[in-house]
Amino acid sequence: MDKFALLQFYGLLKREVLEHRNLFIGAPAVVALLILVATIWVATQIDQSQLAEGLRYVSVLFDGLSPFDMAPFFMLLAVPFYLTLYVCSVIYLINTLYQDRKEMSVLFWQSMPVSNLQTVLSKIVAIVVVAPIFYVLIIFAMYLVAMVWLTILGISNDVDLVGIGYMFLAAIASLVLIYISALVTSLWLLPSVGWLLLFSAFAKKTPLLWAGGVFILVGFLEDFIFGTQYLANWVASRTSDPNQYLIFEFQSVFERVFNYDTLFGIVVGAILIAGAVFMRRFTD
Amino acid sequence: MKDLILRNRYTLLLATLIVYMGVLVAEGMITGREARVIEFENPYFDFNMNEFEGFRDRRNVNEDVRTS
């Protein structure tokens, strides 16, 4: 890939981020703010001596432990961010190509030296690779504020801060796991990404209804035509257990990505994404 | 064939869905796919949604024991 193509792609990514700042930055920032406010409110309801005792206990608990071993426990704090990212991803994917046609900006972008493939790929990279970076940065900022607050609390209550330092390191290590989990989840759910993009490029109105309606219809059709339920079984296999895509250990990344089900899902996702790329030629 | 598929948005959607269904059904037939969940090692949490049914059954049994 030459330098010009890279610059083109960077420009497309920048456009996605600028046009969807609310989904990429606003939504996780609001979640972080709510968590911080809720934590501070809970802390103000607890007696000062009990708070100091709790802080002392946590400090002793984390003191000397490997941050990488303790990192998975901080992934629980990221659950609200994961949920926000999933909801924002669905909103983004189902609207992005539809919105381009609705506001006729698709004509402008098709007059530029960028192909439909590049445009669709930029949208996928934006939500799969770039959006989690913003989420992780905002979680990092939240941890930083919490750390400053705990440090002030520790100093004012004469608590040994070494353990709190270890806790902060574990929280930072968890950020890597959170980002890798978001990436692996996106690969695992690539068929859903492709499905939403396909109907975003297809529907003249209400793309979400089209996506949901045809999804149910295709399941019925398979049962009616072939007398089988492989589609429903496949969907059930891929969505019922978050263990399949959440990463709690660095060692397990390889087996999560390079297994038959993930790779087959990528193939199915690629079929649907190809459909979305071709569908983009119909601009009316 | 290409002209037929790319004639309008509906033919393209139909072609994409036929390929999608064809691949999934063929793979399902070859591998004999059933609704299943891959069990990955996770030493920290256990939240398999398939086990929620069992959880509800156990809770009902516990409630029966309490009321009797």
CSV table of N, CA and C in Angstrom, one decimal, chain A residues 119-280:
chain,number,residue,atom,x,y,z
A,119,THR,N,-14.2,2.9,1.5
A,119,THR,CA,-15.1,3.6,2.4
A,119,THR,C,-15.7,2.6,3.4
A,120,VAL,N,-16.2,1.4,2.9
A,120,VAL,CA,-16.8,0.4,3.8
A,120,VAL,C,-15.7,-0.1,4.8
A,121,LEU,N,-14.5,-0.4,4.3
A,121,LEU,CA,-13.5,-0.8,5.2
A,121,LEU,C,-13.1,0.2,6.3
A,122,SER,N,-13.1,1.5,5.9
A,122,SER,CA,-12.8,2.5,6.9
A,122,SER,C,-13.9,2.5,8.0
A,123,LYS,N,-15.1,2.2,7.6
A,123,LYS,CA,-16.2,2.2,8.6
A,123,LYS,C,-16.0,1.0,9.6
A,124,ILE,N,-15.6,-0.1,9.0
A,124,ILE,CA,-15.3,-1.3,9.9
A,124,ILE,C,-14.1,-1.1,10.8
A,125,VAL,N,-13.0,-0.5,10.2
A,125,VAL,CA,-11.8,-0.3,11.0
A,125,VAL,C,-12.2,0.8,12.1
A,126,ALA,N,-13.0,1.7,11.8
A,126,ALA,CA,-13.3,2.8,12.7
A,126,ALA,C,-14.0,2.2,14.0
A,127,ILE,N,-14.9,1.3,13.7
A,127,ILE,CA,-15.7,0.7,14.9
A,127,ILE,C,-15.0,-0.4,15.6
A,128,VAL,N,-14.2,-1.2,14.8
A,128,VAL,CA,-13.5,-2.4,15.3
A,128,VAL,C,-12.2,-2.0,16.0
A,129,VAL,N,-11.4,-1.1,15.4
A,129,VAL,CA,-10.0,-0.8,15.9
A,129,VAL,C,-10.0,0.5,16.6
A,130,VAL,N,-10.6,1.6,16.0
A,130,VAL,CA,-10.4,2.9,16.5
A,130,VAL,C,-11.3,3.2,17.8
A,131,ALA,N,-12.6,2.9,17.7
A,131,ALA,CA,-13.5,3.2,18.8
A,131,ALA,C,-13.0,2.6,20.1
A,132,PRO,N,-12.6,1.3,20.2
A,132,PRO,CA,-12.1,0.8,21.5
A,132,PRO,C,-10.9,1.6,22.0
A,133,ILE,N,-10.1,2.2,21.1
A,133,ILE,CA,-8.9,3.0,21.6
A,133,ILE,C,-9.5,4.2,22.4
A,134,PHE,N,-10.5,4.8,21.9
A,134,PHE,CA,-11.1,6.0,22.7
A,134,PHE,C,-11.7,5.5,24.0
A,135,TYR,N,-12.4,4.3,24.0
A,135,TYR,CA,-13.0,3.8,25.2
A,135,TYR,C,-11.9,3.5,26.2
A,136,VAL,N,-10.8,2.9,25.8
A,136,VAL,CA,-9.7,2.5,26.7
A,136,VAL,C,-9.1,3.8,27.3
A,137,LEU,N,-8.9,4.8,26.4
A,137,LEU,CA,-8.3,6.1,26.9
A,137,LEU,C,-9.2,6.7,28.0
A,138,ILE,N,-10.5,6.7,27.8
A,138,ILE,CA,-11.4,7.3,28.7
A,138,ILE,C,-11.4,6.4,30.0
A,139,ILE,N,-11.4,5.1,29.9
A,139,ILE,CA,-11.3,4.3,31.1
A,139,ILE,C,-10.0,4.6,31.9
A,140,PHE,N,-8.9,4.8,31.1
A,140,PHE,CA,-7.6,5.2,31.7
A,140,PHE,C,-7.7,6.5,32.5
A,141,ALA,N,-8.4,7.5,31.9
A,141,ALA,CA,-8.6,8.8,32.5
A,141,ALA,C,-9.4,8.6,33.8
A,142,MET,N,-10.4,7.7,33.7
A,142,MET,CA,-11.2,7.5,34.9
A,142,MET,C,-10.4,6.8,36.1
A,143,TYR,N,-9.5,5.9,35.7
A,143,TYR,CA,-8.7,5.2,36.7
A,143,TYR,C,-7.7,6.3,37.3
A,144,LEU,N,-7.2,7.2,36.4
A,144,LEU,CA,-6.3,8.2,36.9
A,144,LEU,C,-7.0,9.1,37.9
A,145,VAL,N,-8.2,9.5,37.7
A,145,VAL,CA,-8.9,10.4,38.6
A,145,VAL,C,-9.2,9.6,39.9
A,146,ALA,N,-9.6,8.3,39.8
A,146,ALA,CA,-9.8,7.5,41.0
A,146,ALA,C,-8.6,7.3,41.8
A,147,MET,N,-7.4,7.2,41.1
A,147,MET,CA,-6.1,7.0,41.7
A,147,MET,C,-5.7,8.2,42.5
A,148,VAL,N,-5.9,9.4,41.9
A,148,VAL,CA,-5.6,10.6,42.6
A,148,VAL,C,-6.5,10.8,43.9
A,149,TRP,N,-7.7,10.4,43.7
A,149,TRP,CA,-8.7,10.5,44.8
A,149,TRP,C,-8.3,9.6,46.0
A,150,LEU,N,-7.9,8.3,45.6
A,150,LEU,CA,-7.5,7.3,46.6
A,150,LEU,C,-6.2,7.7,47.3
A,151,THR,N,-5.3,8.3,46.5
A,151,THR,CA,-4.0,8.8,47.1
A,151,THR,C,-4.3,9.9,48.1
A,152,ILE,N,-5.1,10.8,47.8
A,152,ILE,CA,-5.4,11.9,48.7
A,152,ILE,C,-6.1,11.3,50.0
A,153,LEU,N,-7.0,10.4,49.7
A,153,LEU,CA,-7.7,9.7,50.8
A,153,LEU,C,-6.7,8.9,51.7
A,154,GLY,N,-5.8,8.2,51.1
A,154,GLY,CA,-4.8,7.4,51.8
A,154,GLY,C,-3.9,8.3,52.6
A,155,ILE,N,-3.4,9.4,52.0
A,155,ILE,CA,-2.5,10.3,52.7
A,155,ILE,C,-3.2,10.9,54.0
A,156,SER,N,-4.5,11.3,53.7
A,156,SER,CA,-5.2,12.0,54.8
A,156,SER,C,-5.5,11.0,56.0
A,157,ASN,N,-5.6,9.7,55.6
A,157,ASN,CA,-5.9,8.7,56.7
A,157,ASN,C,-4.7,7.8,57.1
A,158,ASP,N,-3.5,8.3,56.7
A,158,ASP,CA,-2.3,7.6,57.1
A,158,ASP,C,-2.2,6.1,56.6
A,159,VAL,N,-2.6,5.8,55.3
A,159,VAL,CA,-2.6,4.5,54.8
A,159,VAL,C,-1.3,4.3,53.9
A,160,ASP,N,-0.7,3.1,54.1
A,160,ASP,CA,0.4,2.8,53.2
A,160,ASP,C,0.0,2.7,51.8
A,161,LEU,N,0.6,3.5,50.9
A,161,LEU,CA,0.1,3.6,49.5
A,161,LEU,C,0.8,2.7,48.5
A,162,VAL,N,1.7,1.8,49.0
A,162,VAL,CA,2.4,0.9,48.0
A,162,VAL,C,1.4,0.0,47.4
A,163,GLY,N,0.5,-0.6,48.2
A,163,GLY,CA,-0.5,-1.5,47.7
A,163,GLY,C,-1.4,-0.8,46.7
A,164,ILE,N,-1.8,0.5,46.9
A,164,ILE,CA,-2.6,1.2,46.0
A,164,ILE,C,-1.9,1.4,44.7
A,165,GLY,N,-0.6,1.6,44.7
A,165,GLY,CA,0.3,1.7,43.5
A,165,GLY,C,0.2,0.4,42.7
A,166,TYR,N,0.3,-0.8,43.4
A,166,TYR,CA,0.1,-2.0,42.7
A,166,TYR,C,-1.2,-2.2,42.1
A,167,MET,N,-2.3,-1.7,42.8
A,167,MET,CA,-3.6,-1.8,42.3
A,167,MET,C,-3.8,-1.0,41.0
A,168,PHE,N,-3.1,0.2,41.0
A,168,PHE,CA,-3.2,1.1,39.8
A,168,PHE,C,-2.5,0.4,38.6
A,169,LEU,N,-1.3,-0.3,38.9
A,169,LEU,CA,-0.6,-1.0,37.8
A,169,LEU,C,-1.5,-2.1,37.3
A,170,ALA,N,-2.2,-2.8,38.2
A,170,ALA,CA,-3.1,-3.9,37.7
A,170,ALA,C,-4.3,-3.3,36.8
A,171,ALA,N,-4.7,-2.1,37.2
A,171,ALA,CA,-5.8,-1.5,36.5
A,171,ALA,C,-5.3,-1.1,35.1
A,172,ILE,N,-4.0,-0.6,35.0
A,172,ILE,CA,-3.4,-0.3,33.7
A,172,ILE,C,-3.3,-1.5,32.8
A,173,ALA,N,-2.8,-2.6,33.5
A,173,ALA,CA,-2.6,-3.9,32.7
A,173,ALA,C,-4.0,-4.3,32.2
A,174,SER,N,-5.0,-4.1,32.9
A,174,SER,CA,-6.4,-4.6,32.5
A,174,SER,C,-6.8,-3.8,31.2
A,175,LEU,N,-6.3,-2.6,31.0
A,175,LEU,CA,-6.6,-1.8,29.8
A,175,LEU,C,-6.3,-2.6,28.5
A,176,VAL,N,-5.1,-3.3,28.6
A,176,VAL,CA,-4.7,-4.0,27.4
A,176,VAL,C,-5.6,-5.2,27.2
A,177,LEU,N,-6.0,-5.9,28.3
A,177,LEU,CA,-7.0,-7.0,28.1
A,177,LEU,C,-8.3,-6.5,27.6
A,178,ILE,N,-8.7,-5.3,28.1
A,178,ILE,CA,-10.0,-4.7,27.6
A,178,ILE,C,-10.0,-4.4,26.1
A,179,TYR,N,-8.8,-3.9,25.6
A,179,TYR,CA,-8.7,-3.6,24.2
A,179,TYR,C,-8.7,-4.8,23.4
A,180,ILE,N,-7.9,-5.8,23.8
A,180,ILE,CA,-7.8,-7.1,23.1
A,180,ILE,C,-9.2,-7.8,23.0
A,181,SER,N,-9.9,-7.7,24.2
A,181,SER,CA,-11.2,-8.3,24.2
A,181,SER,C,-12.2,-7.7,23.2
A,182,ALA,N,-12.1,-6.3,23.1
A,182,ALA,CA,-12.9,-5.6,22.2
A,182,ALA,C,-12.6,-6.0,20.8
A,183,LEU,N,-11.3,-6.2,20.5
A,183,LEU,CA,-10.9,-6.6,19.1
A,183,LEU,C,-11.4,-8.0,18.8
A,184,VAL,N,-11.2,-8.9,19.7
A,184,VAL,CA,-11.6,-10.3,19.5
A,184,VAL,C,-13.1,-10.4,19.4
A,185,THR,N,-13.8,-9.6,20.2
A,185,THR,CA,-15.3,-9.6,20.1
A,185,THR,C,-15.7,-9.2,18.7
A,186,SER,N,-15.1,-8.2,18.2
A,186,SER,CA,-15.4,-7.7,16.9
A,186,SER,C,-15.2,-8.7,15.8
A,187,LEU,N,-14.1,-9.5,15.9
A,187,LEU,CA,-13.8,-10.6,15.0
A,187,LEU,C,-14.9,-11.7,15.1
A,188,TRP,N,-15.2,-12.0,16.4
A,188,TRP,CA,-16.2,-13.1,16.6
A,188,TRP,C,-17.6,-12.7,16.1
A,189,LEU,N,-17.9,-11.4,16.2
A,189,LEU,CA,-19.2,-10.9,15.8
A,189,LEU,C,-19.2,-10.3,14.4
A,190,LEU,N,-18.1,-10.6,13.6
A,190,LEU,CA,-18.0,-10.0,12.3
A,190,LEU,C,-19.2,-10.3,11.4
A,191,PRO,N,-19.8,-11.5,11.5
A,191,PRO,CA,-21.1,-11.7,10.7
A,191,PRO,C,-22.2,-10.6,11.0
A,192,SER,N,-22.3,-10.3,12.3
A,192,SER,CA,-23.3,-9.3,12.7
A,192,SER,C,-22.9,-7.9,12.1
A,193,VAL,N,-21.6,-7.6,12.2
A,193,VAL,CA,-21.1,-6.3,11.6
A,193,VAL,C,-21.5,-6.3,10.1
A,194,GLY,N,-21.2,-7.4,9.4
A,194,GLY,CA,-21.5,-7.4,8.0
A,194,GLY,C,-23.0,-7.3,7.7
A,195,TRP,N,-23.8,-8.0,8.5
A,195,TRP,CA,-25.3,-8.0,8.4
A,195,TRP,C,-25.8,-6.6,8.5
A,196,LEU,N,-25.4,-5.9,9.6
A,196,LEU,CA,-25.9,-4.5,9.8
A,196,LEU,C,-25.4,-3.6,8.7
A,197,LEU,N,-24.2,-3.7,8.2
A,197,LEU,CA,-23.7,-2.9,7.1
A,197,LEU,C,-24.5,-3.1,5.8
A,198,LEU,N,-24.8,-4.4,5.6
A,198,LEU,CA,-25.5,-4.8,4.4
A,198,LEU,C,-26.9,-4.1,4.3
A,199,PHE,N,-27.6,-4.1,5.5
A,199,PHE,CA,-28.9,-3.5,5.5
A,199,PHE,C,-28.8,-2.0,5.6
A,200,SER,N,-27.7,-1.5,6.1
A,200,SER,CA,-27.5,-0.1,6.2
A,200,SER,C,-27.3,0.5,4.7
A,201,ALA,N,-26.7,-0.4,3.9
A,201,ALA,CA,-26.5,0.0,2.5
A,201,ALA,C,-27.7,-0.2,1.6
A,202,PHE,N,-28.6,-1.2,2.1
A,202,PHE,CA,-29.7,-1.6,1.3
A,202,PHE,C,-31.0,-0.8,1.5
A,203,ALA,N,-31.3,-0.6,2.8
A,203,ALA,CA,-32.7,-0.1,3.1
A,203,ALA,C,-32.9,1.4,2.7
A,204,LYS,N,-34.1,1.7,2.1
A,204,LYS,CA,-34.4,3.0,1.8
A,204,LYS,C,-35.0,3.7,3.1
A,205,LYS,N,-35.6,2.9,3.9
A,205,LYS,CA,-36.1,3.5,5.2
A,205,LYS,C,-35.9,2.4,6.3
A,206,THR,N,-35.9,2.8,7.5
A,206,THR,CA,-35.8,1.9,8.7
A,206,THR,C,-34.9,0.7,8.5
A,207,PRO,N,-33.6,1.0,8.4
A,207,PRO,CA,-32.6,-0.2,8.2
A,207,PRO,C,-32.6,-1.2,9.3
A,208,LEU,N,-32.9,-0.7,10.6
A,208,LEU,CA,-32.8,-1.7,11.7
A,208,LEU,C,-34.0,-2.7,11.6
A,209,LEU,N,-35.2,-2.2,11.1
A,209,LEU,CA,-36.3,-3.1,11.0
A,209,LEU,C,-36.0,-4.1,9.9
A,210,TRP,N,-35.4,-3.7,8.8
A,210,TRP,CA,-35.1,-4.6,7.7
A,210,TRP,C,-34.1,-5.6,8.2
A,211,ALA,N,-33.1,-5.2,8.9
A,211,ALA,CA,-32.0,-6.1,9.4
A,211,ALA,C,-32.7,-7.2,10.3
A,212,GLY,N,-33.5,-6.8,11.2
A,212,GLY,CA,-34.2,-7.7,12.2
A,212,GLY,C,-35.2,-8.6,11.5
A,213,GLY,N,-36.0,-8.0,10.6
A,213,GLY,CA,-37.0,-8.7,9.9
A,213,GLY,C,-36.5,-9.8,9.0
A,214,VAL,N,-35.5,-9.4,8.2
A,214,VAL,CA,-34.9,-10.4,7.2
A,214,VAL,C,-34.2,-11.5,8.0
A,215,PHE,N,-33.6,-11.1,9.1
A,215,PHE,CA,-32.9,-12.1,9.9
A,215,PHE,C,-33.8,-13.2,10.4
A,216,ILE,N,-35.0,-12.8,10.9
A,216,ILE,CA,-36.0,-13.8,11.3
A,216,ILE,C,-36.5,-14.6,10.1
A,217,LEU,N,-36.8,-13.8,9.0
A,217,LEU,CA,-37.3,-14.5,7.8
A,217,LEU,C,-36.4,-15.5,7.2
A,218,VAL,N,-35.1,-15.2,7.2
A,218,VAL,CA,-34.1,-16.2,6.7
A,218,VAL,C,-34.1,-17.5,7.5
A,219,GLY,N,-34.2,-17.3,8.8
A,219,GLY,CA,-34.3,-18.5,9.7
A,219,GLY,C,-35.5,-19.4,9.4
A,220,PHE,N,-36.7,-18.7,9.2
A,220,PHE,CA,-37.9,-19.5,8.8
A,220,PHE,C,-37.7,-20.1,7.4
A,221,LEU,N,-37.1,-19.4,6.5
A,221,LEU,CA,-36.9,-19.9,5.1
A,221,LEU,C,-36.1,-21.1,5.1
A,222,GLU,N,-35.0,-21.1,5.9
A,222,GLU,CA,-34.1,-22.3,6.0
A,222,GLU,C,-34.9,-23.5,6.5
A,223,ASP,N,-35.7,-23.3,7.5
A,223,ASP,CA,-36.5,-24.4,8.1
A,223,ASP,C,-37.5,-24.9,7.0
A,224,PHE,N,-38.1,-23.9,6.3
A,224,PHE,CA,-39.1,-24.3,5.3
A,224,PHE,C,-38.5,-25.0,4.0
A,225,ILE,N,-37.4,-24.4,3.5
A,225,ILE,CA,-36.8,-25.0,2.3
A,225,ILE,C,-36.0,-26.2,2.6
A,226,PHE,N,-35.1,-26.2,3.6
A,226,PHE,CA,-34.1,-27.3,3.8
A,226,PHE,C,-34.6,-28.2,4.9
A,227,GLY,N,-35.5,-27.7,5.7
A,227,GLY,CA,-36.0,-28.5,6.9
A,227,GLY,C,-34.9,-28.7,7.9
A,228,THR,N,-34.0,-27.7,8.0
A,228,THR,CA,-32.9,-27.7,9.0
A,228,THR,C,-32.9,-26.4,9.8
A,229,GLN,N,-32.1,-26.4,10.9
A,229,GLN,CA,-32.1,-25.2,11.7
A,229,GLN,C,-30.6,-24.8,12.0
A,230,TYR,N,-29.8,-25.0,10.9
A,230,TYR,CA,-28.3,-24.7,11.1
A,230,TYR,C,-28.1,-23.2,11.4
A,231,LEU,N,-28.9,-22.4,10.8
A,231,LEU,CA,-28.7,-20.9,11.0
A,231,LEU,C,-29.0,-20.6,12.5
A,232,ALA,N,-30.1,-21.0,13.0
A,232,ALA,CA,-30.5,-20.7,14.4
A,232,ALA,C,-29.4,-21.3,15.3
A,233,ASN,N,-29.0,-22.5,15.0
A,233,ASN,CA,-28.0,-23.2,15.8
A,233,ASN,C,-26.7,-22.4,15.8
A,234,TRP,N,-26.3,-21.9,14.6
A,234,TRP,CA,-25.1,-21.1,14.5
A,234,TRP,C,-25.1,-19.9,15.3
A,235,VAL,N,-26.3,-19.1,15.2
A,235,VAL,CA,-26.4,-17.9,16.0
A,235,VAL,C,-26.4,-18.2,17.5
A,236,ALA,N,-27.1,-19.2,17.9
A,236,ALA,CA,-27.1,-19.6,19.3
A,236,ALA,C,-25.7,-19.9,19.8
A,237,SER,N,-24.9,-20.6,18.9
A,237,SER,CA,-23.6,-21.0,19.3
A,237,SER,C,-22.7,-19.8,19.5
A,238,ARG,N,-23.0,-18.7,18.8
A,238,ARG,CA,-22.0,-17.6,18.8
A,238,ARG,C,-22.4,-16.5,19.8
A,239,THR,N,-23.6,-16.5,20.3
A,239,THR,CA,-24.0,-15.4,21.1
A,239,THR,C,-24.3,-15.7,22.6
A,240,SER,N,-24.4,-17.0,22.9
A,240,SER,CA,-24.9,-17.3,24.3
A,240,SER,C,-23.8,-17.2,25.4
A,241,ASP,N,-22.5,-17.2,25.1
A,241,ASP,CA,-21.5,-17.2,26.1
A,241,ASP,C,-20.4,-16.2,25.9
A,242,PRO,N,-20.4,-15.1,26.7
A,242,PRO,CA,-19.4,-14.1,26.6
A,242,PRO,C,-17.9,-14.6,26.8
A,243,ASN,N,-17.8,-15.8,27.4
A,243,ASN,CA,-16.5,-16.4,27.6
A,243,ASN,C,-15.8,-16.7,26.3
A,244,GLN,N,-16.6,-16.8,25.2
A,244,GLN,CA,-16.1,-17.1,23.9
A,244,GLN,C,-15.3,-16.0,23.3
A,245,TYR,N,-15.5,-14.8,23.7
A,245,TYR,CA,-14.7,-13.7,23.2
A,245,TYR,C,-14.1,-12.7,24.2
A,246,LEU,N,-14.5,-12.8,25.4
A,246,LEU,CA,-13.8,-12.0,26.4
A,246,LEU,C,-12.5,-12.6,26.8
A,247,ILE,N,-11.4,-11.8,26.8
A,247,ILE,CA,-10.1,-12.3,27.1
A,247,ILE,C,-9.7,-12.0,28.6
A,248,PHE,N,-9.4,-13.0,29.3
A,248,PHE,CA,-9.0,-12.8,30.7
A,248,PHE,C,-7.5,-13.1,30.9
A,249,GLU,N,-6.9,-13.8,29.9
A,249,GLU,CA,-5.5,-14.1,30.0
A,249,GLU,C,-4.8,-13.8,28.7
A,250,PHE,N,-3.6,-13.3,28.8
A,250,PHE,CA,-2.9,-13.0,27.5
A,250,PHE,C,-2.6,-14.2,26.7
A,251,GLN,N,-2.4,-15.4,27.4
A,251,GLN,CA,-2.0,-16.6,26.8
A,251,GLN,C,-3.1,-17.1,25.9
A,252,SER,N,-4.4,-16.7,26.2
A,252,SER,CA,-5.5,-17.4,25.5
A,252,SER,C,-5.9,-16.6,24.2
A,253,VAL,N,-5.2,-15.5,23.9
A,253,VAL,CA,-5.5,-14.7,22.7
A,253,VAL,C,-5.4,-15.5,21.4
A,254,PHE,N,-4.4,-16.3,21.3
A,254,PHE,CA,-4.1,-17.0,20.0
A,254,PHE,C,-5.2,-18.1,19.8
A,255,GLU,N,-5.6,-18.8,20.8
A,255,GLU,CA,-6.6,-19.9,20.6
A,255,GLU,C,-8.0,-19.2,20.4
A,256,ARG,N,-8.3,-18.0,20.9
A,256,ARG,CA,-9.6,-17.4,20.6
A,256,ARG,C,-9.7,-16.9,19.2
A,257,VAL,N,-8.5,-16.4,18.6
A,257,VAL,CA,-8.6,-15.9,17.3
A,257,VAL,C,-8.4,-17.0,16.2
A,258,PHE,N,-7.5,-17.9,16.5
A,258,PHE,CA,-7.2,-18.9,15.4
A,258,PHE,C,-7.9,-20.2,15.8
A,259,ASN,N,-9.2,-20.2,15.9
A,259,ASN,CA,-9.9,-21.4,16.0
A,259,ASN,C,-11.0,-21.5,14.9
A,260,TYR,N,-11.5,-22.7,14.6
A,260,TYR,CA,-12.3,-22.9,13.4
A,260,TYR,C,-13.5,-21.9,13.4
A,261,ASP,N,-14.2,-21.8,14.6
A,261,ASP,CA,-15.4,-21.0,14.6
A,261,ASP,C,-15.2,-19.5,14.3
A,262,THR,N,-14.1,-19.0,14.9
A,262,THR,CA,-13.8,-17.6,14.6
A,262,THR,C,-13.5,-17.3,13.2
A,263,LEU,N,-12.6,-18.2,12.6
A,263,LEU,CA,-12.2,-18.0,11.2
A,263,LEU,C,-13.4,-18.2,10.2
A,264,PHE,N,-14.3,-19.2,10.6
A,264,PHE,CA,-15.5,-19.4,9.7
A,264,PHE,C,-16.4,-18.2,9.8
A,265,GLY,N,-16.5,-17.6,11.0
A,265,GLY,CA,-17.3,-16.4,11.2
A,265,GLY,C,-16.7,-15.2,10.4
A,266,ILE,N,-15.4,-15.1,10.3
A,266,ILE,CA,-14.8,-14.1,9.5
A,266,ILE,C,-15.1,-14.3,8.0
A,267,VAL,N,-15.1,-15.5,7.5
A,267,VAL,CA,-15.5,-15.8,6.1
A,267,VAL,C,-17.0,-15.4,5.9
A,268,VAL,N,-17.9,-15.8,6.8
A,268,VAL,CA,-19.3,-15.4,6.6
A,268,VAL,C,-19.4,-13.9,6.7
A,269,GLY,N,-18.7,-13.2,7.6
A,269,GLY,CA,-18.7,-11.8,7.7
A,269,GLY,C,-18.2,-11.1,6.4
A,270,ALA,N,-17.2,-11.7,5.8
A,270,ALA,CA,-16.6,-11.2,4.6
A,270,ALA,C,-17.7,-11.2,3.4
A,271,ILE,N,-18.5,-12.3,3.4
A,271,ILE,CA,-19.5,-12.4,2.3
A,271,ILE,C,-20.5,-11.2,2.5
A,272,LEU,N,-20.9,-11.0,3.7
A,272,LEU,CA,-21.9,-9.9,3.9
A,272,LEU,C,-21.3,-8.6,3.7
A,273,ILE,N,-20.0,-8.4,4.1
A,273,ILE,CA,-19.4,-7.1,3.9
A,273,ILE,C,-19.2,-6.8,2.4
A,274,ALA,N,-18.9,-7.9,1.6
A,274,ALA,CA,-18.8,-7.8,0.1
A,274,ALA,C,-20.1,-7.3,-0.4
A,275,GLY,N,-21.2,-7.9,0.1
A,275,GLY,CA,-22.6,-7.5,-0.3
A,275,GLY,C,-22.8,-6.0,-0.1
A,276,ALA,N,-22.3,-5.5,1.1
A,276,ALA,CA,-22.5,-4.1,1.4
A,276,ALA,C,-21.7,-3.2,0.5
A,277,VAL,N,-20.5,-3.7,0.1
A,277,VAL,CA,-19.6,-2.9,-0.8
A,277,VAL,C,-20.3,-2.7,-2.1
A,278,PHE,N,-20.8,-3.9,-2.7
A,278,PHE,CA,-21.5,-3.8,-4.0
A,278,PHE,C,-22.8,-3.0,-3.9
A,279,MET,N,-23.5,-3.1,-2.7
A,279,MET,CA,-24.8,-2.5,-2.5
A,279,MET,C,-24.6,-0.9,-2.6
A,280,ARG,N,-23.4,-0.5,-2.2
A,280,ARG,CA,-23.2,1.0,-2.1
A,280,ARG,C,-23.3,1.7,-3.5
